[in-house]
Amino acid sequence: MRLLITHEEIVDICKRLGFEITQNYKGKTPLVVCVLKGACPFHSELIKHIDLDLEVDYIQVSSYLGTESTGVINFKKDLEFDIAGRDIIIVEDIVDSGLTLSKLKLELQKRKPSSLKFVSLLDKPSKRKVEFKPDYVGKTIDDLFVIGFGLDLDEKYRNLKDIYVFNQD
Ligand code: 5GP
C-alpha cells in the first residue's frame, strides 16, 4: 500500500468544498445526501464545513464486486425524504466509470428536485464509460485503485484515516 492522500489534505479539501457550497446555497436548506457506505467519512467531514441550515439523508445504491464495477444500479436503501422541490447535493466517495452516478441522476431527476448537484471526494476521469461530470471534485487522480477513508476492498480498509493506493504487495 502506498500513501496517496493524507488525512490533513482530506480535511483541507472538505474545508474548500464546504466553503464553495456555503457560498452557492446561501439562504437555502439543501438536503446533503451520503451515498452509503463509502462516502460516510467524507460526508461527515464535509458537512462540518458547510455553514448552512442543511439536512442530511442516506442512500445506498449498486454494489462493486472486487475491483470491477457491475454498472447495475440497485437501491438497497432509498432516501427518507421526498426530494420534490428541494435542493439536493449527492455526496460520493469516488467517480470511476460514471455509471453509478449517471444512473442515480436519472432516477432522482424523476422525483423533480429543485436542483440536483454531485460532490465527489475523488474523480478518475480517465476511467469513464459514460459521460458524467461531478459539480464539485475534491481531487482528480490517475487510474489507481484506492482504499481508506471510507473506500473499501471487499468491505475492508474503510476505517483508515488516510487514502492509499492498493497493490498486492
Ligand atoms: P462507478 O460507477 O463510477 O464506476 O463507480 C463508483 C463506485 O465504485 C464508487 O462509489 C466506489 O464504491 C467504487 N470505486 C470506484 N473506484 C474505486 C477505487 O479506486 N477504490 C474503491 N475502494 N472503490 C472504488
PDB file of C-alpha atoms and ligand atoms in Angstrom:
ATOM      1  CA  MET A   1       0.000   0.000   0.000  1.00  0.00           C
ATOM      2  CA  ARG A   2       1.258   3.453  -0.885  1.00  0.00           C
ATOM      3  CA  LEU A   3       0.080   6.613   0.883  1.00  0.00           C
ATOM      4  CA  LEU A   4      -1.683   8.859  -1.634  1.00  0.00           C
ATOM      5  CA  ILE A   5      -3.685  11.468   0.325  1.00  0.00           C
ATOM      6  CA  THR A   6      -3.162  12.310   3.976  1.00  0.00           C
ATOM      7  CA  HIS A   7      -5.987  12.945   6.407  1.00  0.00           C
ATOM      8  CA  GLU A   8      -4.843  16.574   6.702  1.00  0.00           C
ATOM      9  CA  GLU A   9      -5.196  17.024   2.946  1.00  0.00           C
ATOM     10  CA  ILE A  10      -8.666  15.446   3.036  1.00  0.00           C
ATOM     11  CA  VAL A  11      -9.732  17.916   5.751  1.00  0.00           C
ATOM     12  CA  ASP A  12      -8.366  20.815   3.656  1.00  0.00           C
ATOM     13  CA  ILE A  13     -10.364  19.541   0.660  1.00  0.00           C
ATOM     14  CA  CYS A  14     -13.519  19.413   2.818  1.00  0.00           C
ATOM     15  CA  LYS A  15     -12.912  22.973   4.019  1.00  0.00           C
ATOM     16  CA  ARG A  16     -12.576  24.210   0.420  1.00  0.00           C
ATOM     17  CA  LEU A  17     -15.643  22.338  -0.850  1.00  0.00           C
ATOM     18  CA  GLY A  18     -17.656  23.289   2.242  1.00  0.00           C
ATOM     19  CA  PHE A  19     -16.855  26.953   1.666  1.00  0.00           C
ATOM     20  CA  GLU A  20     -17.881  26.757  -2.025  1.00  0.00           C
ATOM     21  CA  ILE A  21     -21.155  25.013  -1.157  1.00  0.00           C
ATOM     22  CA  THR A  22     -21.867  27.555   1.601  1.00  0.00           C
ATOM     23  CA  GLN A  23     -21.430  30.378  -0.909  1.00  0.00           C
ATOM     24  CA  ASN A  24     -23.536  28.705  -3.595  1.00  0.00           C
ATOM     25  CA  TYR A  25     -26.511  27.775  -1.366  1.00  0.00           C
ATOM     26  CA  LYS A  26     -26.894  30.953   0.706  1.00  0.00           C
ATOM     27  CA  GLY A  27     -30.446  31.242   2.087  1.00  0.00           C
ATOM     28  CA  LYS A  28     -31.290  27.646   1.087  1.00  0.00           C
ATOM     29  CA  THR A  29     -31.760  24.433   3.076  1.00  0.00           C
ATOM     30  CA  PRO A  30     -30.055  21.767   0.983  1.00  0.00           C
ATOM     31  CA  LEU A  31     -30.527  18.082   1.637  1.00  0.00           C
ATOM     32  CA  VAL A  32     -26.989  16.690   1.708  1.00  0.00           C
ATOM     33  CA  VAL A  33     -27.180  13.017   0.809  1.00  0.00           C
ATOM     34  CA  CYS A  34     -24.469  10.494   1.695  1.00  0.00           C
ATOM     35  CA  VAL A  35     -24.087   7.574  -0.703  1.00  0.00           C
ATOM     36  CA  LEU A  36     -23.501   4.618   1.625  1.00  0.00           C
ATOM     37  CA  LYS A  37     -21.171   3.150   2.590  1.00  0.00           C
ATOM     38  CA  GLY A  38     -18.029   4.614   1.054  1.00  0.00           C
ATOM     39  CA  ALA A  39     -18.922   8.307   1.322  1.00  0.00           C
ATOM     40  CA  CYS A  40     -19.681   8.188   5.076  1.00  0.00           C
ATOM     41  CA  PRO A  41     -16.388   9.608   6.407  1.00  0.00           C
ATOM     42  CA  PHE A  42     -16.276  12.238   3.630  1.00  0.00           C
ATOM     43  CA  HIS A  43     -19.912  13.267   4.164  1.00  0.00           C
ATOM     44  CA  SER A  44     -19.346  13.538   7.936  1.00  0.00           C
ATOM     45  CA  GLU A  45     -16.281  15.737   7.471  1.00  0.00           C
ATOM     46  CA  LEU A  46     -17.758  17.838   4.650  1.00  0.00           C
ATOM     47  CA  ILE A  47     -20.954  18.861   6.468  1.00  0.00           C
ATOM     48  CA  LYS A  48     -18.858  20.252   9.358  1.00  0.00           C
ATOM     49  CA  HIS A  49     -17.586  22.863   6.904  1.00  0.00           C
ATOM     50  CA  ILE A  50     -20.912  23.836   5.344  1.00  0.00           C
ATOM     51  CA  ASP A  51     -22.296  26.823   7.219  1.00  0.00           C
ATOM     52  CA  LEU A  52     -25.995  26.457   6.287  1.00  0.00           C
ATOM     53  CA  ASP A  53     -29.203  25.077   7.827  1.00  0.00           C
ATOM     54  CA  LEU A  54     -28.763  21.850   5.917  1.00  0.00           C
ATOM     55  CA  GLU A  55     -30.433  18.476   6.404  1.00  0.00           C
ATOM     56  CA  VAL A  56     -28.915  15.050   5.789  1.00  0.00           C
ATOM     57  CA  ASP A  57     -30.141  11.806   4.301  1.00  0.00           C
ATOM     58  CA  TYR A  58     -28.606   8.487   3.247  1.00  0.00           C
ATOM     59  CA  ILE A  59     -28.964   6.326   0.168  1.00  0.00           C
ATOM     60  CA  GLN A  60     -27.368   3.034  -0.784  1.00  0.00           C
ATOM     61  CA  VAL A  61     -27.088   2.025  -4.404  1.00  0.00           C
ATOM     62  CA  SER A  62     -25.346  -0.552  -6.579  1.00  0.00           C
ATOM     63  CA  SER A  63     -22.563  -2.819  -5.461  1.00  0.00           C
ATOM     64  CA  TYR A  64     -18.992  -3.043  -6.568  1.00  0.00           C
ATOM     65  CA  LEU A  65     -17.526  -6.531  -6.894  1.00  0.00           C
ATOM     66  CA  GLY A  66     -13.795  -6.784  -6.271  1.00  0.00           C
ATOM     67  CA  THR A  67     -12.098  -4.148  -8.389  1.00  0.00           C
ATOM     68  CA  GLU A  68     -14.602  -4.173 -11.314  1.00  0.00           C
ATOM     69  CA  SER A  69     -17.803  -2.123 -11.491  1.00  0.00           C
ATOM     70  CA  THR A  70     -21.003  -4.061 -12.217  1.00  0.00           C
ATOM     71  CA  GLY A  71     -22.638  -0.970 -13.689  1.00  0.00           C
ATOM     72  CA  VAL A  72     -26.016  -2.126 -12.353  1.00  0.00           C
ATOM     73  CA  ILE A  73     -27.897   0.257 -10.097  1.00  0.00           C
ATOM     74  CA  ASN A  74     -29.854  -1.320  -7.297  1.00  0.00           C
ATOM     75  CA  PHE A  75     -31.487   0.712  -4.490  1.00  0.00           C
ATOM     76  CA  LYS A  76     -30.517  -1.137  -1.305  1.00  0.00           C
ATOM     77  CA  LYS A  77     -31.669   1.814   0.791  1.00  0.00           C
ATOM     78  CA  ASP A  78     -33.769   4.651  -0.550  1.00  0.00           C
ATOM     79  CA  LEU A  79     -33.975   8.239   0.719  1.00  0.00           C
ATOM     80  CA  GLU A  80     -36.100   9.003   3.768  1.00  0.00           C
ATOM     81  CA  PHE A  81     -37.197  12.395   2.424  1.00  0.00           C
ATOM     82  CA  ASP A  82     -39.355  13.373  -0.529  1.00  0.00           C
ATOM     83  CA  ILE A  83     -36.978  15.455  -2.656  1.00  0.00           C
ATOM     84  CA  ALA A  84     -39.564  17.196  -4.866  1.00  0.00           C
ATOM     85  CA  GLY A  85     -38.860  20.931  -4.919  1.00  0.00           C
ATOM     86  CA  ARG A  86     -35.712  20.599  -2.784  1.00  0.00           C
ATOM     87  CA  ASP A  87     -32.062  21.411  -3.363  1.00  0.00           C
ATOM     88  CA  ILE A  88     -30.236  18.101  -3.349  1.00  0.00           C
ATOM     89  CA  ILE A  89     -26.485  17.573  -3.012  1.00  0.00           C
ATOM     90  CA  ILE A  90     -25.330  13.989  -3.500  1.00  0.00           C
ATOM     91  CA  VAL A  91     -22.042  13.167  -1.759  1.00  0.00           C
ATOM     92  CA  GLU A  92     -19.994  10.303  -3.223  1.00  0.00           C
ATOM     93  CA  ASP A  93     -16.539   8.929  -2.422  1.00  0.00           C
ATOM     94  CA  ILE A  94     -15.208   8.419  -5.952  1.00  0.00           C
ATOM     95  CA  VAL A  95     -16.366   8.573  -9.573  1.00  0.00           C
ATOM     96  CA  ASP A  96     -14.828   5.895 -11.782  1.00  0.00           C
ATOM     97  CA  SER A  97     -16.822   4.671 -14.834  1.00  0.00           C
ATOM     98  CA  GLY A  98     -19.532   7.243 -14.015  1.00  0.00           C
ATOM     99  CA  LEU A  99     -22.214   4.540 -14.309  1.00  0.00           C
ATOM    100  CA  THR A 100     -23.414   4.732 -10.693  1.00  0.00           C
ATOM    101  CA  LEU A 101     -23.946   8.469 -10.544  1.00  0.00           C
ATOM    102  CA  SER A 102     -25.262   8.898 -14.083  1.00  0.00           C
ATOM    103  CA  LYS A 103     -27.941   6.276 -13.368  1.00  0.00           C
ATOM    104  CA  LEU A 104     -28.660   7.700  -9.933  1.00  0.00           C
ATOM    105  CA  LYS A 105     -29.022  11.136 -11.509  1.00  0.00           C
ATOM    106  CA  LEU A 106     -31.615   9.855 -13.988  1.00  0.00           C
ATOM    107  CA  GLU A 107     -33.591   8.152 -11.185  1.00  0.00           C
ATOM    108  CA  LEU A 108     -33.541  11.152  -8.862  1.00  0.00           C
ATOM    109  CA  GLN A 109     -34.438  13.643 -11.604  1.00  0.00           C
ATOM    110  CA  LYS A 110     -37.746  11.768 -11.986  1.00  0.00           C
ATOM    111  CA  ARG A 111     -38.598  12.913  -8.438  1.00  0.00           C
ATOM    112  CA  LYS A 112     -38.425  16.580  -9.545  1.00  0.00           C
ATOM    113  CA  PRO A 113     -35.931  18.155  -7.150  1.00  0.00           C
ATOM    114  CA  SER A 114     -35.481  21.911  -7.469  1.00  0.00           C
ATOM    115  CA  SER A 115     -31.763  21.292  -8.064  1.00  0.00           C
ATOM    116  CA  LEU A 116     -29.530  18.221  -8.091  1.00  0.00           C
ATOM    117  CA  LYS A 117     -25.748  18.516  -7.724  1.00  0.00           C
ATOM    118  CA  PHE A 118     -22.980  15.996  -7.135  1.00  0.00           C
ATOM    119  CA  VAL A 119     -19.878  16.231  -4.946  1.00  0.00           C
ATOM    120  CA  SER A 120     -17.157  13.613  -5.127  1.00  0.00           C
ATOM    121  CA  LEU A 121     -14.071  13.419  -2.947  1.00  0.00           C
ATOM    122  CA  LEU A 122     -12.117  11.742  -5.746  1.00  0.00           C
ATOM    123  CA  ASP A 123     -12.503  11.612  -9.504  1.00  0.00           C
ATOM    124  CA  LYS A 124     -10.885   9.248 -12.032  1.00  0.00           C
ATOM    125  CA  PRO A 125     -11.921  10.912 -15.338  1.00  0.00           C
ATOM    126  CA  SER A 126      -9.668   8.588 -17.376  1.00  0.00           C
ATOM    127  CA  LYS A 127     -11.911   5.626 -16.415  1.00  0.00           C
ATOM    128  CA  ARG A 128     -15.245   6.996 -17.677  1.00  0.00           C
ATOM    129  CA  LYS A 129     -17.539   4.657 -19.605  1.00  0.00           C
ATOM    130  CA  VAL A 130     -20.345   7.208 -19.702  1.00  0.00           C
ATOM    131  CA  GLU A 131     -20.179  10.974 -19.595  1.00  0.00           C
ATOM    132  CA  PHE A 132     -20.524  12.276 -16.064  1.00  0.00           C
ATOM    133  CA  LYS A 133     -19.010  15.369 -14.501  1.00  0.00           C
ATOM    134  CA  PRO A 134     -19.401  15.952 -10.748  1.00  0.00           C
ATOM    135  CA  ASP A 135     -20.238  19.570  -9.871  1.00  0.00           C
ATOM    136  CA  TYR A 136     -17.645  19.612  -7.077  1.00  0.00           C
ATOM    137  CA  VAL A 137     -14.483  17.467  -7.017  1.00  0.00           C
ATOM    138  CA  GLY A 138     -12.049  17.118  -4.116  1.00  0.00           C
ATOM    139  CA  LYS A 139      -9.139  15.699  -6.092  1.00  0.00           C
ATOM    140  CA  THR A 140      -8.598  14.203  -9.527  1.00  0.00           C
ATOM    141  CA  ILE A 141      -6.481  11.044  -9.517  1.00  0.00           C
ATOM    142  CA  ASP A 142      -4.962   8.701 -12.102  1.00  0.00           C
ATOM    143  CA  ASP A 143      -6.266   5.243 -12.915  1.00  0.00           C
ATOM    144  CA  LEU A 144      -5.454   3.741  -9.498  1.00  0.00           C
ATOM    145  CA  PHE A 145      -7.440   1.561  -7.102  1.00  0.00           C
ATOM    146  CA  VAL A 146      -7.572   3.404  -3.800  1.00  0.00           C
ATOM    147  CA  ILE A 147      -8.619   2.410  -0.286  1.00  0.00           C
ATOM    148  CA  GLY A 148      -9.116   4.129   3.060  1.00  0.00           C
ATOM    149  CA  PHE A 149     -11.295   6.973   4.404  1.00  0.00           C
ATOM    150  CA  GLY A 150     -14.442   5.026   3.526  1.00  0.00           C
ATOM    151  CA  LEU A 151     -13.111   3.388   0.368  1.00  0.00           C
ATOM    152  CA  ASP A 152     -13.009  -0.393   0.654  1.00  0.00           C
ATOM    153  CA  LEU A 153     -11.730  -3.518  -0.948  1.00  0.00           C
ATOM    154  CA  ASP A 154     -14.308  -6.230  -0.216  1.00  0.00           C
ATOM    155  CA  GLU A 155     -15.508  -4.245   2.856  1.00  0.00           C
ATOM    156  CA  LYS A 156     -12.038  -3.875   4.408  1.00  0.00           C
ATOM    157  CA  TYR A 157      -9.907  -0.743   4.958  1.00  0.00           C
ATOM    158  CA  ARG A 158     -12.800   1.733   5.302  1.00  0.00           C
ATOM    159  CA  ASN A 159     -11.501   2.747   8.742  1.00  0.00           C
ATOM    160  CA  LEU A 160      -8.103   4.023   7.564  1.00  0.00           C
ATOM    161  CA  LYS A 161      -7.871   7.781   8.082  1.00  0.00           C
ATOM    162  CA  ASP A 162      -5.670   8.385   5.023  1.00  0.00           C
ATOM    163  CA  ILE A 163      -6.124   7.207   1.424  1.00  0.00           C
ATOM    164  CA  TYR A 164      -3.741   4.639  -0.068  1.00  0.00           C
ATOM    165  CA  VAL A 165      -3.134   3.108  -3.474  1.00  0.00           C
ATOM    166  CA  PHE A 166      -3.872  -0.585  -3.170  1.00  0.00           C
ATOM    167  CA  ASN A 167      -1.479  -3.073  -4.656  1.00  0.00           C
ATOM    168  CA  GLN A 168      -0.948  -6.729  -3.880  1.00  0.00           C
ATOM    169  CA  ASP A 169       2.477  -6.348  -2.186  1.00  0.00           C
TER     170      ASP A 169
HETATM  171  P1  5GP B   1     -18.546   3.977 -10.963  1.00  0.00           P
HETATM  172  O1  5GP B   1     -19.989   3.610 -11.080  1.00  0.00           O
HETATM  173  O2  5GP B   1     -18.265   5.435 -11.183  1.00  0.00           O
HETATM  174  O3  5GP B   1     -17.675   3.093 -11.813  1.00  0.00           O
HETATM  175  O4  5GP B   1     -18.079   3.588  -9.525  1.00  0.00           O
HETATM  176  C1  5GP B   1     -18.436   4.239  -8.388  1.00  0.00           C
HETATM  177  C2  5GP B   1     -18.181   3.358  -7.178  1.00  0.00           C
HETATM  178  O5  5GP B   1     -17.176   2.386  -7.432  1.00  0.00           O
HETATM  179  C3  5GP B   1     -17.649   4.179  -6.037  1.00  0.00           C
HETATM  180  O6  5GP B   1     -18.681   4.694  -5.249  1.00  0.00           O
HETATM  181  C4  5GP B   1     -16.814   3.169  -5.278  1.00  0.00           C
HETATM  182  O7  5GP B   1     -17.626   2.458  -4.381  1.00  0.00           O
HETATM  183  C5  5GP B   1     -16.326   2.221  -6.337  1.00  0.00           C
HETATM  184  N1  5GP B   1     -14.957   2.537  -6.754  1.00  0.00           N
HETATM  185  C6  5GP B   1     -14.545   3.071  -7.919  1.00  0.00           C
HETATM  186  N2  5GP B   1     -13.219   3.238  -7.940  1.00  0.00           N
HETATM  187  C7  5GP B   1     -12.765   2.796  -6.754  1.00  0.00           C
HETATM  188  C8  5GP B   1     -11.465   2.740  -6.151  1.00  0.00           C
HETATM  189  O8  5GP B   1     -10.421   3.128  -6.694  1.00  0.00           O
HETATM  190  N3  5GP B   1     -11.424   2.226  -4.879  1.00  0.00           N
HETATM  191  C9  5GP B   1     -12.521   1.794  -4.212  1.00  0.00           C
HETATM  192  N4  5GP B   1     -12.332   1.319  -2.984  1.00  0.00           N
HETATM  193  N5  5GP B   1     -13.747   1.851  -4.748  1.00  0.00           N
HETATM  194  C10 5GP B   1     -13.867   2.350  -5.994  1.00  0.00           C
END
